[in-house]
XYZ file of C-alpha atoms in Angstrom:
356
model
C 106.704 114.089 83.871
C 103.459 114.807 82.473
C 102.360 111.293 82.033
C 103.967 110.271 85.621
C 101.851 113.311 87.193
C 98.744 111.414 85.838
C 99.946 108.138 87.397
C 100.371 109.714 90.773
C 96.772 111.353 90.303
C 95.261 108.402 89.323
C 97.018 106.224 92.075
C 95.777 108.850 94.896
C 92.263 108.480 93.247
C 91.867 104.983 93.936
C 93.545 104.860 97.103
C 91.601 107.906 98.750
C 88.128 107.151 97.015
C 86.988 106.261 100.505
C 86.177 109.944 100.984
C 82.808 109.725 99.070
C 81.661 107.300 101.975
C 81.721 106.654 105.500
C 84.453 104.742 106.902
C 85.532 103.599 110.080
C 88.697 104.300 112.260
C 91.868 102.376 110.709
C 92.645 99.905 113.454
C 95.058 97.102 114.541
C 94.074 93.944 115.960
C 96.427 92.429 118.358
C 96.514 88.672 117.993
C 99.585 88.268 120.215
C 101.779 84.945 120.215
C 100.022 84.019 116.635
C 100.619 79.867 115.944
C 101.570 79.601 112.015
C 100.646 76.742 109.829
C 104.518 76.445 109.778
C 105.082 75.570 113.044
C 106.691 78.919 113.855
C 104.947 81.389 116.578
C 104.812 84.856 115.418
C 105.066 87.190 118.294
C 103.037 90.335 118.831
C 101.344 89.391 115.610
C 99.025 92.057 114.484
C 96.174 92.743 112.005
C 95.262 95.659 110.406
C 91.683 96.641 109.328
C 88.967 99.055 108.844
C 85.092 98.769 108.854
C 82.533 100.357 106.983
C 78.866 100.693 107.917
C 77.468 99.018 111.288
C 76.936 95.529 112.433
C 73.097 94.580 112.598
C 71.313 93.715 115.777
C 71.170 89.965 114.165
C 75.090 90.165 113.815
C 74.524 88.422 110.544
C 75.355 91.517 107.974
C 79.236 90.947 108.265
C 81.289 90.669 104.902
C 84.858 90.342 105.142
C 87.057 91.885 102.326
C 90.856 90.776 102.548
C 93.211 92.628 100.553
C 95.216 91.370 97.384
C 98.857 91.587 96.179
C 100.178 95.093 95.888
C 97.078 96.586 97.803
C 95.669 97.273 100.992
C 92.111 97.395 102.906
C 91.157 100.323 100.193
C 91.268 97.446 97.048
C 87.637 97.447 97.062
C 86.383 101.173 97.437
C 85.116 101.192 94.024
C 82.398 98.937 95.085
C 81.659 100.223 98.630
C 79.030 103.093 98.517
C 75.350 103.520 98.860
C 73.453 101.446 96.409
C 76.616 99.535 95.149
C 77.511 95.849 95.993
C 79.052 96.596 99.207
C 76.406 98.996 100.869
C 77.385 100.159 103.984
C 73.947 100.783 104.699
C 73.441 97.197 104.432
C 76.241 95.499 105.324
C 78.965 95.759 107.933
C 82.147 95.387 105.777
C 85.431 94.515 107.402
C 88.451 95.325 105.321
C 91.313 93.500 106.266
C 94.972 93.634 105.559
C 97.063 90.627 104.720
C 100.091 89.747 106.528
C 103.327 91.006 104.939
C 101.530 93.882 103.287
C 103.135 96.498 105.374
C 100.270 97.385 107.670
C 99.676 94.061 109.110
C 102.603 92.105 110.617
C 105.109 92.351 108.065
C 108.983 91.880 107.393
C 109.062 95.843 107.395
C 107.456 96.214 110.746
C 108.522 93.275 112.810
C 111.059 93.329 115.220
C 114.054 90.487 115.366
C 114.431 87.785 115.083
C 111.529 87.627 112.457
C 112.468 91.070 110.563
C 113.218 91.669 107.224
C 114.422 88.624 105.351
C 113.621 86.225 108.571
C 110.175 86.598 108.582
C 108.554 82.939 108.579
C 106.532 82.012 105.499
C 102.653 83.074 105.703
C 99.949 80.630 104.175
C 96.449 81.581 102.854
C 94.974 79.710 105.963
C 97.156 81.815 108.480
C 95.571 84.974 106.883
C 92.242 83.290 107.423
C 92.493 82.246 110.445
C 93.753 85.861 111.715
C 90.558 86.927 109.982
C 88.326 84.682 112.018
C 89.490 85.641 115.339
C 89.189 89.237 114.185
C 85.157 88.625 113.691
C 85.050 86.057 116.389
C 86.675 88.087 119.290
C 86.268 91.623 118.067
C 82.881 91.415 116.628
C 81.404 88.253 118.353
C 79.667 87.269 115.335
C 78.839 83.260 114.973
C 78.513 83.496 111.002
C 79.442 86.193 108.501
C 77.369 87.240 105.236
C 80.045 86.550 103.090
C 83.706 87.191 102.085
C 84.601 89.209 98.891
C 88.147 89.015 97.355
C 90.114 89.963 94.221
C 93.136 88.010 93.417
C 94.983 86.995 96.608
C 92.076 88.127 98.240
C 90.131 85.802 96.382
C 92.344 82.887 97.404
C 91.358 83.781 100.940
C 87.990 83.630 99.755
C 87.812 80.089 99.029
C 89.750 79.178 101.920
C 87.246 80.808 104.155
C 84.745 78.244 102.667
C 87.002 75.306 103.173
C 88.180 76.163 106.845
C 85.149 77.166 107.979
C 82.528 75.619 106.127
C 79.375 76.271 108.571
C 80.496 79.918 109.223
C 80.207 81.696 106.004
C 77.032 81.930 103.519
C 78.203 83.701 100.506
C 81.803 83.733 98.683
C 82.685 85.962 95.973
C 85.933 85.175 94.131
C 87.101 87.424 91.489
C 90.237 86.865 89.078
C 91.902 84.572 91.549
C 92.162 80.683 91.814
C 92.006 77.935 94.966
C 95.418 76.886 93.910
C 98.427 78.262 92.807
C 99.285 76.193 89.480
C 102.988 75.613 88.533
C 103.092 78.453 85.593
C 101.836 81.104 88.183
C 104.952 79.474 90.380
C 107.235 80.224 87.809
C 105.908 83.578 86.936
C 106.280 84.819 90.512
C 109.732 83.503 90.745
C 110.631 85.777 87.830
C 109.526 88.733 89.868
C 111.447 87.550 92.824
C 114.592 87.000 90.819
C 113.971 90.685 89.407
C 114.450 92.083 92.656
C 117.201 89.744 94.054
C 119.493 90.402 91.117
C 119.773 94.125 92.366
C 123.284 93.740 94.367
C 122.011 96.421 96.816
C 118.913 93.764 97.733
C 122.129 91.913 99.926
C 119.746 88.836 100.568
C 117.149 91.182 102.142
C 119.382 93.126 104.267
C 119.240 96.277 102.291
C 120.094 99.722 103.976
C 118.178 101.515 101.188
C 115.394 100.211 99.022
C 116.755 98.290 95.982
C 115.486 100.714 93.436
C 116.936 98.775 90.366
C 115.721 95.681 91.463
C 112.105 96.898 92.231
C 111.793 98.919 88.971
C 112.618 95.427 87.227
C 109.997 93.930 89.196
C 107.498 96.510 87.904
C 108.456 95.904 84.556
C 107.980 92.031 85.016
C 104.518 93.258 86.428
C 103.576 95.362 83.329
C 103.951 92.551 80.983
C 101.399 90.180 82.877
C 98.613 92.470 84.356
C 96.786 93.356 81.235
C 95.764 91.529 78.068
C 97.403 91.284 74.743
C 94.352 92.665 73.100
C 94.463 95.504 75.767
C 98.065 96.465 74.308
C 97.205 96.030 70.807
C 94.117 98.268 71.002
C 95.917 100.747 72.858
C 93.558 100.962 75.905
C 96.379 102.114 78.399
C 95.333 105.548 76.812
C 92.122 105.508 79.277
C 94.834 105.602 81.851
C 96.007 108.657 80.427
C 99.404 106.866 79.187
C 100.553 107.012 75.510
C 102.545 104.129 74.527
C 103.643 100.659 75.946
C 106.565 101.814 77.913
C 104.550 104.224 79.651
C 102.696 101.381 81.087
C 106.267 100.068 82.323
C 107.142 103.277 83.974
C 103.698 103.335 85.441
C 104.042 100.118 87.145
C 107.740 100.985 88.015
C 106.809 103.823 90.100
C 103.826 101.875 91.834
C 105.898 99.133 92.960
C 108.576 101.154 94.205
C 106.350 102.457 96.779
C 106.450 99.157 98.397
C 109.088 97.099 100.471
C 111.089 94.609 98.510
C 111.163 92.025 101.533
C 107.381 92.496 101.882
C 106.687 91.839 97.974
C 109.011 88.701 97.959
C 107.124 87.341 101.158
C 104.131 88.253 99.608
C 104.948 86.128 96.667
C 106.074 83.217 98.596
C 102.886 82.845 100.033
C 101.160 83.252 96.709
C 103.201 80.510 95.368
C 102.351 78.366 98.499
C 98.519 78.753 97.944
C 96.626 75.024 97.729
C 93.288 75.132 99.242
C 94.181 71.092 99.137
C 96.471 71.605 101.931
C 93.987 72.522 104.328
C 93.894 69.797 107.188
C 91.857 66.972 106.087
C 92.441 67.092 102.519
C 95.822 65.688 102.211
C 96.820 67.777 99.288
C 93.419 67.089 97.188
C 92.128 70.427 95.981
C 89.401 68.607 94.522
C 87.635 67.239 97.594
C 88.754 70.451 99.312
C 86.298 72.532 96.879
C 83.861 70.089 97.139
C 83.454 70.480 100.880
C 82.570 74.109 100.553
C 78.782 74.887 101.880
C 78.452 78.441 101.042
C 77.122 79.800 97.769
C 79.741 80.925 95.499
C 79.891 83.594 93.176
C 83.023 82.534 90.869
C 84.123 85.602 88.470
C 87.111 84.759 86.353
C 88.221 87.774 84.083
C 88.089 86.517 80.485
C 91.737 87.737 79.493
C 93.883 87.019 82.847
C 97.290 85.795 82.181
C 97.928 85.216 85.845
C 94.737 82.999 86.524
C 94.065 81.189 83.161
C 89.981 81.399 82.418
C 90.446 77.507 81.810
C 92.025 76.557 84.879
C 89.397 78.817 86.735
C 86.411 77.467 84.972
C 87.488 73.630 86.231
C 87.663 74.791 89.762
C 84.487 76.437 89.570
C 82.841 72.971 88.238
C 84.039 71.453 91.634
C 82.080 73.573 93.706
C 78.509 72.680 94.200
C 76.685 75.910 94.787
C 78.500 77.923 92.478
C 77.528 80.655 89.858
C 79.818 81.396 87.445
C 80.044 84.887 85.876
C 82.892 85.517 83.485
C 84.138 89.393 83.581
C 83.871 89.985 79.830
C 86.990 92.126 80.018
C 90.307 92.957 77.684
C 91.702 94.431 81.052
C 93.359 90.917 81.863
C 93.702 90.867 85.640
C 93.667 93.895 86.106
C 89.850 93.757 85.368
C 89.293 92.671 89.025
C 91.015 96.083 90.457
C 88.216 98.266 89.359
C 90.210 100.298 86.667
C 87.658 100.041 83.811
C 83.952 101.267 84.190
C 82.741 98.871 82.474
C 84.356 96.074 84.296
C 83.290 98.101 87.688
C 79.453 97.921 86.424
C 79.818 94.421 85.325
C 81.064 93.265 88.871
C 79.049 95.505 90.875
C 75.595 94.141 89.183
C 76.504 90.386 89.549
C 77.104 90.843 93.129
C 74.304 92.855 94.091
C 72.328 90.029 92.461
C 73.975 87.389 93.844
C 73.671 89.124 97.316
C 69.897 89.037 97.049
């Protein structure tokens, strides 16, 4: 019980660290009948977002911060504050929530016929197109200063550069790729299968949360989120945990706070991610990445087991205006989530320099 309380307090700290700076009101942008890449029209589509800072007179200081998997618009709170990389005194920060994360249109909050397991497939480009409509229709900007994303948020950041090459000046992609490679697709399928194996899941038509399946899914994530060296050196103690099985319990408890259909739908979006499928590139991600005109700060984690450093380094080499900075961390994929003060310091310094 003692370590569980520590877990909860730690999560609350991450989620509500925004109390240390000024944050705008949580808002919903009504997209209306939103045309998806799949050809489906999602009725009454909604995009959730919050803002930090103010849009300047020239309307050229807006930075989009898309959410990550298992995250929301609070995901980069650790970099948003006076003097930090995302300084609300300098920039107008628009933190958006991906479709399917429970705040924007999702299986859990959409009316029939697209509720629950019937929610349509969302692509990375669908999320980016919704964000584009938000910043152009609500804030009336003709360009954005940058996009900063972690994990699935990084996927969106790269996609912004391909979908809207003359609209974005700078891109920061942290621990994320432009393409989901075969091994990642298999890893995500393992997570989906863990949830579906719970008989109470009932093909997504559950009356109560399929807790057994969600816990199994959490155990799956626990083995991938951090590096092997992180476990060997017992760095989990920095999270107030005492042994590897407490790490499993920590992730199980976290995944239990999510809706199962939302998680599966998000994972399907992740699996389908391929920047080469942008219209005009015929599946060629090499040409798609080469088309990016924005300056790019590419920041893989040295020990990431989701997005391997070799694959990300090769992607970076395909972008002309790229600055590759590897996060020298043992925290694996989680390095990009800001759990380690050393990782936060590294990212903060590199992004500040990049934005100069």
